[in-house]
Short mmCIF file of C-alpha atoms and ligand atoms in Angstrom, two decimals:
data_model
loop_
_atom_site.label_atom_id
_atom_site.label_comp_id
_atom_site.label_asym_id
_atom_site.label_seq_id
_atom_site.Cartn_x
_atom_site.Cartn_y
_atom_site.Cartn_z
CA UNK A 1 15.65 -27.70 -36.51
CA UNK A 2 18.39 -24.75 -37.28
CA UNK A 3 17.83 -22.12 -35.62
CA UNK A 4 17.67 -17.97 -36.75
CA UNK A 5 19.56 -15.06 -35.10
CA UNK A 6 17.65 -13.17 -33.33
CA UNK A 7 18.70 -10.31 -35.71
CA UNK A 8 16.83 -12.29 -38.60
CA UNK A 9 13.24 -11.98 -37.21
CA UNK A 10 13.10 -9.89 -33.92
CA UNK A 11 11.89 -7.08 -36.44
CA UNK A 12 9.37 -9.61 -37.69
CA UNK A 13 8.17 -10.96 -34.87
CA UNK A 14 7.22 -8.18 -32.96
CA UNK A 15 6.07 -6.34 -35.60
CA UNK A 16 1.96 -6.79 -34.39
CA UNK A 17 -0.07 -3.55 -35.09
CA UNK A 18 -2.57 -4.67 -37.92
CA UNK A 19 -6.08 -3.02 -38.58
CA UNK A 20 -8.93 -3.96 -36.89
CA UNK A 21 -12.10 -4.56 -38.44
CA UNK A 22 -14.45 -5.29 -35.51
CA UNK A 23 -13.84 -2.39 -33.95
CA UNK A 24 -12.68 1.08 -34.05
CA UNK A 25 -9.15 2.44 -33.86
CA UNK A 26 -10.67 4.13 -31.21
CA UNK A 27 -12.54 1.40 -29.31
CA UNK A 28 -9.30 -0.57 -29.08
CA UNK A 29 -6.44 2.38 -27.84
CA UNK A 30 -8.67 5.06 -26.38
CA UNK A 31 -6.90 8.12 -26.37
CA UNK A 32 -6.68 8.46 -22.47
CA UNK A 33 -5.35 5.24 -21.97
CA UNK A 34 -3.08 5.21 -25.44
CA UNK A 35 -2.34 8.27 -26.43
CA UNK A 36 -3.95 11.77 -26.05
CA UNK A 37 -1.26 13.81 -27.72
CA UNK A 38 -2.99 12.51 -31.18
CA UNK A 39 0.17 10.97 -32.56
CA UNK A 40 -0.16 9.21 -35.99
CA UNK A 41 -0.03 5.57 -35.27
CA UNK A 42 2.73 5.14 -38.08
CA UNK A 43 5.44 7.65 -35.73
CA UNK A 44 4.75 5.33 -32.98
CA UNK A 45 5.90 2.44 -35.25
CA UNK A 46 9.23 4.10 -35.44
CA UNK A 47 9.41 2.84 -32.20
CA UNK A 48 12.95 1.33 -31.86
CA UNK A 49 13.52 -0.04 -28.54
CA UNK A 50 17.57 0.37 -27.82
CA UNK A 51 17.83 -3.05 -25.47
CA UNK A 52 16.55 -5.93 -27.41
CA UNK A 53 15.94 -9.09 -25.93
CA UNK A 54 13.93 -12.47 -26.08
CA UNK A 55 11.41 -14.08 -24.35
CA UNK A 56 13.84 -17.59 -23.89
CA UNK A 57 16.61 -15.47 -22.89
CA UNK A 58 14.77 -13.13 -20.86
CA UNK A 59 13.73 -15.56 -18.93
CA UNK A 60 17.22 -17.40 -18.70
CA UNK A 61 18.51 -14.51 -17.09
CA UNK A 62 16.18 -13.83 -14.96
CA UNK A 63 16.07 -16.95 -13.20
CA UNK A 64 19.93 -16.67 -12.98
CA UNK A 65 19.64 -13.07 -10.89
CA UNK A 66 16.78 -14.42 -8.57
CA UNK A 67 19.54 -17.63 -7.99
CA UNK A 68 21.92 -15.41 -6.86
CA UNK A 69 20.11 -13.18 -4.89
CA UNK A 70 18.29 -15.94 -2.87
CA UNK A 71 21.99 -18.02 -2.13
CA UNK A 72 23.36 -15.27 -1.34
CA UNK A 73 20.26 -14.22 1.10
CA UNK A 74 20.52 -17.91 2.33
CA UNK A 75 24.31 -18.28 3.06
CA UNK A 76 24.35 -15.14 4.88
CA UNK A 77 20.73 -15.83 7.00
CA UNK A 78 22.82 -17.59 8.95
CA UNK A 79 25.68 -14.87 10.62
CA UNK A 80 22.33 -13.24 12.00
CA UNK A 81 23.10 -9.76 10.75
CA UNK A 82 20.11 -8.38 10.92
CA UNK A 83 19.79 -9.17 15.29
CA UNK A 84 22.81 -7.33 15.70
CA UNK A 85 22.99 -4.49 13.23
CA UNK A 86 21.97 -1.08 14.88
CA UNK A 87 19.12 0.63 14.86
CA UNK A 88 19.72 3.56 12.97
CA UNK A 89 20.30 0.60 9.69
CA UNK A 90 17.72 -1.66 10.47
CA UNK A 91 15.20 1.79 10.15
CA UNK A 92 16.56 2.24 6.49
CA UNK A 93 15.72 -1.19 5.78
CA UNK A 94 12.30 -1.03 7.43
CA UNK A 95 11.96 2.23 5.39
CA UNK A 96 12.75 0.71 2.10
CA UNK A 97 10.95 -2.45 2.16
CA UNK A 98 7.08 -0.61 3.35
CA UNK A 99 7.54 1.89 0.77
CA UNK A 100 9.14 0.03 -2.03
CA UNK A 101 8.09 -3.14 -1.93
CA UNK A 102 4.36 -2.93 -2.60
CA UNK A 103 5.44 0.12 -5.11
CA UNK A 104 6.89 -2.48 -7.29
CA UNK A 105 3.78 -4.28 -7.49
CA UNK A 106 1.91 -1.29 -8.24
CA UNK A 107 4.48 -0.28 -11.39
CA UNK A 108 3.35 -3.77 -12.82
CA UNK A 109 0.24 -2.15 -13.47
CA UNK A 110 2.02 0.66 -14.99
CA UNK A 111 3.78 -1.39 -17.25
CA UNK A 112 0.77 -4.08 -17.61
CA UNK A 113 -0.95 -0.65 -19.38
CA UNK A 114 1.87 0.02 -21.73
CA UNK A 115 1.69 -3.58 -22.44
CA UNK A 116 -1.96 -3.18 -23.33
CA UNK A 117 -2.38 -0.22 -24.85
CA UNK A 118 0.94 1.32 -26.27
CA UNK A 119 1.07 2.22 -29.44
CA UNK A 120 4.56 1.25 -30.41
CA UNK A 121 4.42 -2.66 -31.10
CA UNK A 122 8.39 -3.08 -29.62
CA UNK A 123 6.94 -0.50 -26.19
CA UNK A 124 4.38 -3.33 -25.35
CA UNK A 125 6.91 -6.03 -26.00
CA UNK A 126 9.67 -4.33 -23.35
CA UNK A 127 6.93 -3.50 -21.21
CA UNK A 128 6.12 -6.94 -20.69
CA UNK A 129 9.24 -7.66 -20.00
CA UNK A 130 9.26 -4.86 -17.18
CA UNK A 131 5.78 -6.36 -15.84
CA UNK A 132 7.54 -9.52 -15.34
CA UNK A 133 10.45 -7.35 -13.78
CA UNK A 134 8.37 -5.71 -11.38
CA UNK A 135 6.71 -8.51 -9.98
CA UNK A 136 9.92 -10.27 -9.24
CA UNK A 137 10.81 -6.37 -7.48
CA UNK A 138 7.41 -7.58 -5.73
CA UNK A 139 7.88 -11.07 -4.55
CA UNK A 140 11.06 -10.69 -3.85
CA UNK A 141 11.25 -7.89 -1.44
CA UNK A 142 8.11 -9.31 0.41
CA UNK A 143 9.89 -12.40 0.69
CA UNK A 144 13.34 -10.99 2.18
CA UNK A 145 11.92 -8.97 5.13
CA UNK A 146 9.48 -11.82 5.64
CA UNK A 147 11.55 -13.76 7.41
CA UNK A 148 12.62 -10.69 10.10
CA UNK A 149 9.33 -10.22 11.22
CA UNK A 150 9.38 -12.62 13.87
CA UNK A 151 12.35 -10.62 15.59
CA UNK A 152 10.83 -7.25 15.52
CA UNK A 153 7.15 -7.05 14.06
CA UNK A 154 7.65 -4.05 12.22
CA UNK A 155 9.04 -5.55 9.89
CA UNK A 156 5.37 -6.28 8.69
CA UNK A 157 5.59 -2.77 7.41
CA UNK A 158 6.91 -4.02 4.35
CA UNK A 159 3.37 -6.05 3.32
CA UNK A 160 1.11 -3.17 5.45
CA UNK A 161 2.72 0.27 4.76
CA UNK A 162 0.82 0.26 1.06
CA UNK A 163 -2.94 -1.09 3.00
CA UNK A 164 -1.97 2.07 5.46
CA UNK A 165 -3.45 5.24 6.16
CA UNK A 166 -0.05 6.15 7.66
CA UNK A 167 1.14 9.92 7.01
CA UNK A 168 4.34 9.02 5.17
CA UNK A 169 2.22 6.36 2.72
CA UNK A 170 -0.37 8.84 1.89
CA UNK A 171 2.43 10.72 0.94
CA UNK A 172 4.17 8.22 -0.82
CA UNK A 173 1.03 6.50 -2.86
CA UNK A 174 -0.18 10.65 -3.56
CA UNK A 175 2.81 11.00 -6.10
CA UNK A 176 3.03 6.87 -7.44
CA UNK A 177 -0.85 7.49 -7.94
CA UNK A 178 -0.21 10.75 -10.09
CA UNK A 179 3.39 9.44 -11.95
CA UNK A 180 2.40 5.51 -12.37
CA UNK A 181 -1.01 4.21 -12.02
CA UNK A 182 -3.39 7.40 -13.52
CA UNK A 183 -2.07 8.50 -17.14
CA UNK A 184 -1.94 7.11 -20.69
CA UNK A 185 0.37 4.67 -21.89
CA UNK A 186 2.88 6.58 -23.03
CA UNK A 187 2.83 9.16 -20.65
CA UNK A 188 3.39 7.01 -17.66
CA UNK A 189 6.31 5.85 -20.26
CA UNK A 190 7.57 9.62 -19.80
CA UNK A 191 6.87 9.50 -16.10
CA UNK A 192 7.95 6.54 -14.97
CA UNK A 193 10.63 5.61 -16.95
CA UNK A 194 12.36 8.27 -18.50
CA UNK A 195 11.87 10.66 -14.92
CA UNK A 196 11.83 8.61 -12.52
CA UNK A 197 13.80 5.21 -13.46
CA UNK A 198 15.97 6.83 -15.39
CA UNK A 199 16.41 10.38 -13.67
CA UNK A 200 16.07 8.96 -10.05
CA UNK A 201 16.70 4.92 -9.42
CA UNK A 202 20.18 5.07 -9.43
CA UNK A 203 20.71 7.16 -5.92
CA UNK A 204 18.80 4.59 -4.54
CA UNK A 205 20.06 1.50 -6.03
CA UNK A 206 23.74 2.48 -5.98
CA UNK A 207 24.15 4.53 -3.47
CA UNK A 208 22.18 2.15 -0.78
CA UNK A 209 24.33 -0.32 -2.31
CA UNK A 210 27.10 1.34 -1.28
CA UNK A 211 26.10 1.92 2.22
CA UNK A 212 24.39 -1.26 3.01
CA UNK A 213 27.73 -2.84 1.44
CA UNK A 214 29.99 -0.75 4.30
CA UNK A 215 27.62 -1.84 6.68
CA UNK A 216 28.25 -5.60 5.60
CA UNK A 217 24.89 -6.03 4.63
CA UNK A 218 26.20 -8.55 1.42
CA UNK A 219 22.05 -9.54 1.09
CA UNK A 220 20.79 -6.20 1.22
CA UNK A 221 23.52 -5.06 -1.74
CA UNK A 222 22.91 -7.67 -3.96
CA UNK A 223 18.93 -7.37 -3.82
CA UNK A 224 18.77 -3.89 -4.83
CA UNK A 225 21.96 -4.18 -7.10
CA UNK A 226 19.76 -7.85 -8.85
CA UNK A 227 16.70 -5.13 -8.64
CA UNK A 228 18.63 -2.21 -10.58
CA UNK A 229 19.86 -3.99 -13.37
CA UNK A 230 16.41 -4.58 -14.29
CA UNK A 231 15.56 -1.13 -13.90
CA UNK A 232 18.42 -0.04 -16.34
CA UNK A 233 16.82 -1.86 -19.41
CA UNK A 234 13.28 -1.36 -18.90
CA UNK A 235 13.50 2.34 -17.88
CA UNK A 236 14.88 2.41 -21.47
CA UNK A 237 10.56 2.29 -22.73
CA UNK A 238 11.01 6.29 -22.13
CA UNK A 239 13.75 7.61 -24.02
CA UNK A 240 11.69 6.38 -27.48
CA UNK A 241 9.16 8.21 -26.42
CA UNK A 242 10.10 11.60 -25.86
CA UNK A 243 12.31 11.83 -29.10
CA UNK A 244 8.77 9.87 -30.90
CA UNK A 245 6.53 13.18 -28.51
CA UNK A 246 9.11 15.75 -29.82
CA UNK A 247 9.85 14.73 -33.60
CA UNK A 248 6.15 15.45 -34.08
CA UNK A 249 6.03 18.39 -32.16
CA UNK A 250 5.17 17.51 -28.93
CA UNK A 251 8.54 18.80 -26.84
CA UNK A 252 6.09 21.30 -23.98
CA UNK A 253 3.89 18.26 -23.37
CA UNK A 254 7.04 15.88 -23.18
CA UNK A 255 8.60 18.45 -20.86
CA UNK A 256 5.40 18.55 -18.46
CA UNK A 257 5.49 15.06 -18.08
CA UNK A 258 8.45 14.99 -17.05
CA UNK A 259 8.65 17.80 -14.56
CA UNK A 260 5.88 16.89 -12.83
CA UNK A 261 7.16 13.26 -12.31
CA UNK A 262 10.71 14.34 -11.19
CA UNK A 263 9.84 16.82 -8.91
CA UNK A 264 7.29 14.44 -7.13
CA UNK A 265 9.48 11.26 -7.44
CA UNK A 266 12.47 13.81 -6.27
CA UNK A 267 10.06 14.65 -2.76
CA UNK A 268 9.44 11.46 -1.53
CA UNK A 269 13.03 10.02 -2.50
CA UNK A 270 14.71 12.19 -0.57
CA UNK A 271 13.15 10.97 2.63
CA UNK A 272 13.65 7.85 1.93
CA UNK A 273 17.53 7.93 0.87
CA UNK A 274 18.86 11.58 2.37
CA UNK A 275 17.37 10.67 5.51
CA UNK A 276 19.08 7.57 6.03
CA UNK A 277 22.06 8.34 4.19
CA UNK A 278 22.63 11.18 6.44
CA UNK A 279 21.56 10.21 9.54
CA UNK A 280 20.47 6.85 9.55
CA UNK A 281 23.54 5.05 8.71
CA UNK A 282 26.31 4.58 11.24
CA UNK A 283 28.71 7.78 10.75
CA UNK A 284 32.21 5.88 10.65
CA UNK A 285 30.38 4.41 7.63
CA UNK A 286 28.91 6.69 5.34
CA UNK A 287 30.82 6.58 2.40
CA UNK A 288 29.50 9.81 1.04
CA UNK A 289 26.53 12.47 2.14
CA UNK A 290 23.34 11.60 0.16
CA UNK A 291 23.99 15.82 -1.73
CA UNK A 292 27.43 13.95 -3.24
CA UNK A 293 25.52 11.03 -3.97
CA UNK A 294 22.61 13.49 -5.69
CA UNK A 295 25.49 15.57 -7.38
CA UNK A 296 27.12 12.04 -9.00
CA UNK A 297 24.29 10.03 -9.59
CA UNK A 298 21.09 11.89 -10.40
CA UNK A 299 22.45 16.17 -10.88
CA UNK A 300 25.37 15.73 -13.95
CA UNK A 301 23.81 12.65 -14.97
CA UNK A 302 20.09 13.99 -15.16
CA UNK A 303 20.88 16.87 -17.24
CA UNK A 304 22.85 14.99 -19.55
CA UNK A 305 20.24 12.47 -20.18
CA UNK A 306 17.70 15.52 -20.18
CA UNK A 307 19.46 16.94 -23.22
CA UNK A 308 20.28 13.68 -25.56
CA UNK A 309 16.62 13.55 -25.75
CA UNK A 310 16.42 17.03 -26.48
CA UNK A 311 14.75 17.97 -23.50
CA UNK A 312 15.52 21.32 -20.91
CA UNK A 313 16.18 21.01 -17.14
CA UNK A 314 13.64 21.32 -15.78
CA UNK A 315 12.13 24.90 -15.15
CA UNK A 316 12.58 24.83 -11.19
CA UNK A 317 16.11 23.56 -11.17
CA UNK A 318 17.09 26.36 -8.47
CA UNK A 319 14.50 25.31 -6.48
CA UNK A 320 15.62 21.36 -6.61
CA UNK A 321 19.12 22.19 -5.96
CA UNK A 322 18.09 24.54 -2.54
CA UNK A 323 16.10 21.48 -2.23
CA UNK A 324 19.05 19.24 -1.83
CA UNK A 325 19.94 21.12 1.10
CA UNK A 326 17.31 21.36 2.89
CA UNK A 327 13.96 18.80 2.24
CA UNK A 328 15.44 15.40 3.93
CA UNK A 329 16.91 17.61 6.98
CA UNK A 330 13.48 19.24 7.63
CA UNK A 331 11.95 15.97 7.80
CA UNK A 332 14.67 14.09 9.91
CA UNK A 333 13.35 16.65 12.35
CA UNK A 334 9.86 16.41 11.65
CA UNK A 335 10.25 12.51 12.04
CA UNK A 336 12.42 12.33 14.40
CA UNK A 337 9.75 14.94 16.24
CA UNK A 338 6.88 12.79 15.80
CA UNK A 339 8.48 9.65 15.94
CA UNK A 340 5.57 8.03 17.87
CA UNK A 341 3.88 8.13 13.77
CA UNK A 342 6.29 6.27 12.01
CA UNK A 343 7.21 2.29 12.19
CA UNK A 344 10.72 2.63 12.34
CA UNK A 345 12.93 4.09 15.81
CA UNK A 346 13.68 7.82 14.08
CA UNK A 347 17.66 8.13 15.30
CA UNK A 348 18.77 11.88 16.80
CA UNK A 349 21.92 11.12 14.98
CA UNK A 350 22.75 14.67 15.79
CA UNK A 351 25.81 14.30 18.77
CA UNK A 352 29.00 16.35 18.16
CA UNK A 353 30.86 14.78 16.01
CA UNK A 354 27.71 13.63 13.70
CA UNK A 355 27.24 17.36 14.26
CA UNK A 356 30.76 18.18 12.37
CA UNK A 357 30.63 16.01 9.64
CA UNK A 358 26.95 17.90 8.61
CA UNK A 359 28.17 21.02 8.76
CA UNK A 360 30.82 19.57 6.92
CA UNK A 361 28.46 18.73 3.85
CA UNK A 362 25.96 20.90 4.38
CA UNK A 363 27.76 24.48 5.45
CA UNK A 364 25.29 26.26 7.19
CA UNK A 365 23.88 23.06 8.80
CA UNK A 366 24.89 23.96 12.68
CA UNK A 367 23.25 27.55 12.81
CA UNK A 368 19.57 26.30 10.80
CA UNK A 369 18.97 22.57 11.50
CA UNK A 370 21.35 22.49 14.16
CA UNK A 371 19.03 25.57 16.16
CA UNK A 372 16.64 22.71 16.09
CA UNK A 373 18.14 20.51 17.40
CA UNK A 374 18.94 22.61 20.44
CA UNK A 375 16.20 23.68 21.66
CA UNK A 376 15.83 19.34 21.32
CA UNK A 377 18.97 19.00 23.52
CA UNK A 378 17.95 21.66 25.88
CA UNK A 379 14.83 19.55 27.04
CA UNK A 380 16.89 16.55 27.06
CA UNK A 381 19.46 17.30 29.25
CA UNK A 382 17.67 18.71 31.23
CA UNK A 383 15.74 15.36 31.64
CA UNK A 384 12.81 17.22 30.26
CA UNK A 385 12.13 14.13 27.14
CA UNK A 386 7.74 14.91 27.40
CA UNK A 387 8.85 18.22 26.46
CA UNK A 388 10.50 16.81 22.97
CA UNK A 389 7.01 15.36 21.94
CA UNK A 390 4.80 16.98 19.37
CA UNK A 391 1.00 17.09 20.28
CA UNK A 392 -0.42 18.16 17.01
CA UNK A 393 0.15 18.03 13.32
CA UNK A 394 1.79 20.13 11.16
CA UNK A 395 0.02 21.77 8.54
CA UNK A 396 0.97 19.23 5.16
CA UNK A 397 1.63 20.62 1.27
CA UNK A 398 -1.60 19.49 -1.30
CA UNK A 399 0.55 18.45 -3.56
CA UNK A 400 3.73 16.22 -1.86
CA UNK A 401 1.15 15.19 1.49
CA UNK A 402 4.68 16.75 3.68
CA UNK A 403 4.65 18.99 6.07
CA UNK A 404 5.49 22.35 4.82
CA UNK A 405 8.81 23.34 6.68
CA UNK A 406 12.33 24.90 5.36
CA UNK A 407 15.28 25.85 6.99
CA UNK A 408 14.63 27.28 10.60
CA UNK A 409 16.69 28.98 13.31
CA UNK A 410 17.57 33.11 12.15
CA UNK A 411 17.39 32.29 8.88
CA UNK A 412 13.55 31.07 9.14
CA UNK A 413 12.75 30.48 5.41
CA UNK A 414 9.53 28.18 5.78
CA UNK A 415 6.82 29.54 4.03
CA UNK A 416 3.57 28.24 2.91
CA UNK A 417 2.71 28.62 -0.56
CA UNK A 418 -1.30 29.10 -0.71
CA UNK A 419 -3.73 28.56 -4.14
CA UNK A 420 -7.76 29.39 -3.55
CA UNK A 421 -9.87 26.78 -5.84
CA UNK A 422 -14.13 26.36 -5.45
CA UNK A 423 -13.61 28.40 -1.75
CA UNK A 424 -10.89 25.85 -0.42
CA UNK A 425 -7.39 27.21 0.43
CA UNK A 426 -4.50 24.74 -0.65
CA UNK A 427 -1.43 24.68 1.08
CA UNK A 428 1.93 23.63 -0.55
CA UNK A 429 5.46 23.79 0.91
CA UNK A 430 7.05 25.50 -2.47
CA UNK A 431 6.57 27.20 -5.55
CA UNK A 432 7.19 23.82 -7.67
CA UNK A 433 4.13 21.86 -5.72
CA UNK A 434 2.16 24.99 -6.45
CA UNK A 435 2.74 24.87 -10.01
CA UNK A 436 2.07 20.97 -10.39
CA UNK A 437 -1.45 21.28 -8.52
CA UNK A 438 -2.07 24.45 -10.35
CA UNK A 439 -1.00 23.03 -13.67
CA UNK A 440 -3.92 20.54 -13.67
CA UNK A 441 -6.20 21.79 -10.92
CA UNK A 442 -9.72 18.66 -11.50
CA UNK A 443 -6.73 15.82 -10.93
CA UNK A 444 -5.57 17.19 -7.45
CA UNK A 445 -8.23 19.55 -5.61
CA UNK A 446 -10.12 16.42 -4.35
CA UNK A 447 -7.30 15.41 -2.40
CA UNK A 448 -7.37 15.53 1.77
CA UNK A 449 -3.87 15.32 3.52
CA UNK A 450 -3.60 13.27 6.72
CA UNK A 451 -3.68 17.01 8.59
CA UNK A 452 -7.21 17.61 6.30
CA UNK A 453 -8.80 14.53 7.48
CA UNK A 454 -8.64 15.35 11.31
CA UNK A 455 -9.87 18.91 11.02
CA UNK A 456 -12.95 17.59 8.09
CA UNK A 457 -14.43 15.02 10.93
CA UNK A 458 -12.52 12.07 8.66
CA UNK A 459 -10.78 10.86 11.69
CA UNK A 460 -12.81 10.85 15.14
CA UNK A 461 -12.37 11.13 17.95
CA UNK A 462 -9.61 13.65 17.65
CA UNK A 463 -7.49 11.73 20.42
CA UNK A 464 -3.43 11.36 19.30
CA UNK A 465 -4.61 7.78 20.36
CA UNK A 466 -7.30 7.46 17.05
CA UNK A 467 -4.69 9.41 15.17
CA UNK A 468 -2.28 6.51 15.72
CA UNK A 469 -5.20 3.72 14.81
CA UNK A 470 -6.03 5.60 11.81
CA UNK A 471 -2.25 5.89 10.69
CA UNK A 472 -1.80 1.93 11.33
CA UNK A 473 0.32 2.48 14.59
CA UNK A 474 -0.39 0.12 17.34
CA UNK A 475 -2.37 -2.12 15.52
CA UNK A 476 -0.29 -4.56 14.43
CA UNK A 477 3.59 -3.10 15.91
CA UNK A 478 4.62 0.04 17.58
CA UNK A 479 5.10 2.77 16.87
CA UNK A 480 8.66 4.78 16.88
CA UNK A 481 11.14 6.23 19.70
CA UNK A 482 14.55 6.89 19.65
CA UNK A 483 16.13 4.36 18.42
CA UNK A 484 19.60 4.96 20.49
CA UNK A 485 17.24 5.62 23.83
CA UNK A 486 18.53 9.36 23.30
CA UNK A 487 22.26 8.19 24.14
CA UNK A 488 23.24 10.78 21.50
CA UNK A 489 22.63 13.75 23.54
CA UNK A 490 24.53 12.12 26.46
CA UNK A 491 27.94 14.19 25.23
CA UNK A 492 25.68 17.50 25.49
CA UNK A 493 24.99 17.35 29.46
CA UNK A 494 26.69 19.45 31.37
CA UNK A 495 30.15 18.10 32.98
CA UNK A 496 29.38 18.43 36.35
CA UNK A 497 26.12 16.01 35.79
CA UNK A 498 28.48 13.63 34.08
CA UNK A 499 30.27 13.65 37.17
CA UNK A 500 27.93 12.91 39.52
MN1 LIG B 601 11.44 -2.21 -9.85
MN1 LIG B 602 10.78 0.08 -12.48
#
């Protein structure tokens, strides 16, 4: 039988819109699931996916990708890389799998929503492949860490994390639920496919892949490169949706969706990627700073992509640039100080040469973040390790859920931004999280941060042990301790001490 070229059948085959006769169009595609923007279906039918692929081609390509990633893993398993890897680097892997594996599975639901409720046949077609992509990402990123659980029970968090109420996971889920799980098909495409996947995943996938290769972890490098090749394809669902929105007079709505999502995902990415890049990767293996990666893979590219699609820079651009210099440094200090609340072993990574590097990459680091660490170092050299632990929880932002913080030291830029709503006071880390909240109060008002739950009696009794258990710590695996057993602080001990 003669086979047609794809170009001869593709457009006809994907034109699957029809006029329903048993139910109303509005029942088949309810606004809140499909399109609350009142863009006519004829406009959605102009959706033209830039990347065209048939199911047969898709399956063949994906099969090869999986075979390649799994065979690299199998070949390298014998090297026992993870058994001798630096604990800082293992932190990166533990954070990554826990934050990402089940988020990929969640993204499957987002794509499924577009597959069912998208108004454009081409969008539904691409989202079907996107859904299969995300299923692969979920499965492969559960399987790879699974073999490490025997050596180190904290790897169990790859599967456990998203089922827990750990503070870091509450933050990740709050943001991902907002961006991926609770919007109509079109808003999901703008938020997830454009702001998240086009805007931010390159830093994670390309930046981390470079660092992993420098470490000699070719298994992880191959894995995330393989995943990113799928993301680069299905991320393209977002662009035509935004273009159709703008053509139909909905630019403000598209800009809003994209700006909310970009900020929300940025706040978690800075921690999942920024902290490992600038602190967990051993100094001699760091290729670039997080800030340098951000400028190359996000700032320059995202600005151009926004312009190409017809949108503007977010109103908070200057605040975002400032946050690149701050947010992950604050959270590194916080995570280390509350190290027993996480499922990895945070490293201080502020020995003299590391501080020199930080000061070079982030001028002013020493007199601000260094000031925070000086207080800790002072306790460590006096052998008062117990003074370096925190006894209470910090105030968390009611949008991003992270501890409210900013530059420490003499400049002391930490400020809380507040709003009152129906008798309750809400706290925010930045004017941007406050803006997100105020732009859609009903959506965000009911949520309780981990600290709200401590004060409103959800967590009982109010003891450290109960709080840790509530967060899933010490249930299957233990919480964190300083990953390098404070060796990084030794150079700060007085010379006389060292001679004793
Ligand atoms: Mn994915
Ligand atoms: Mn994706």
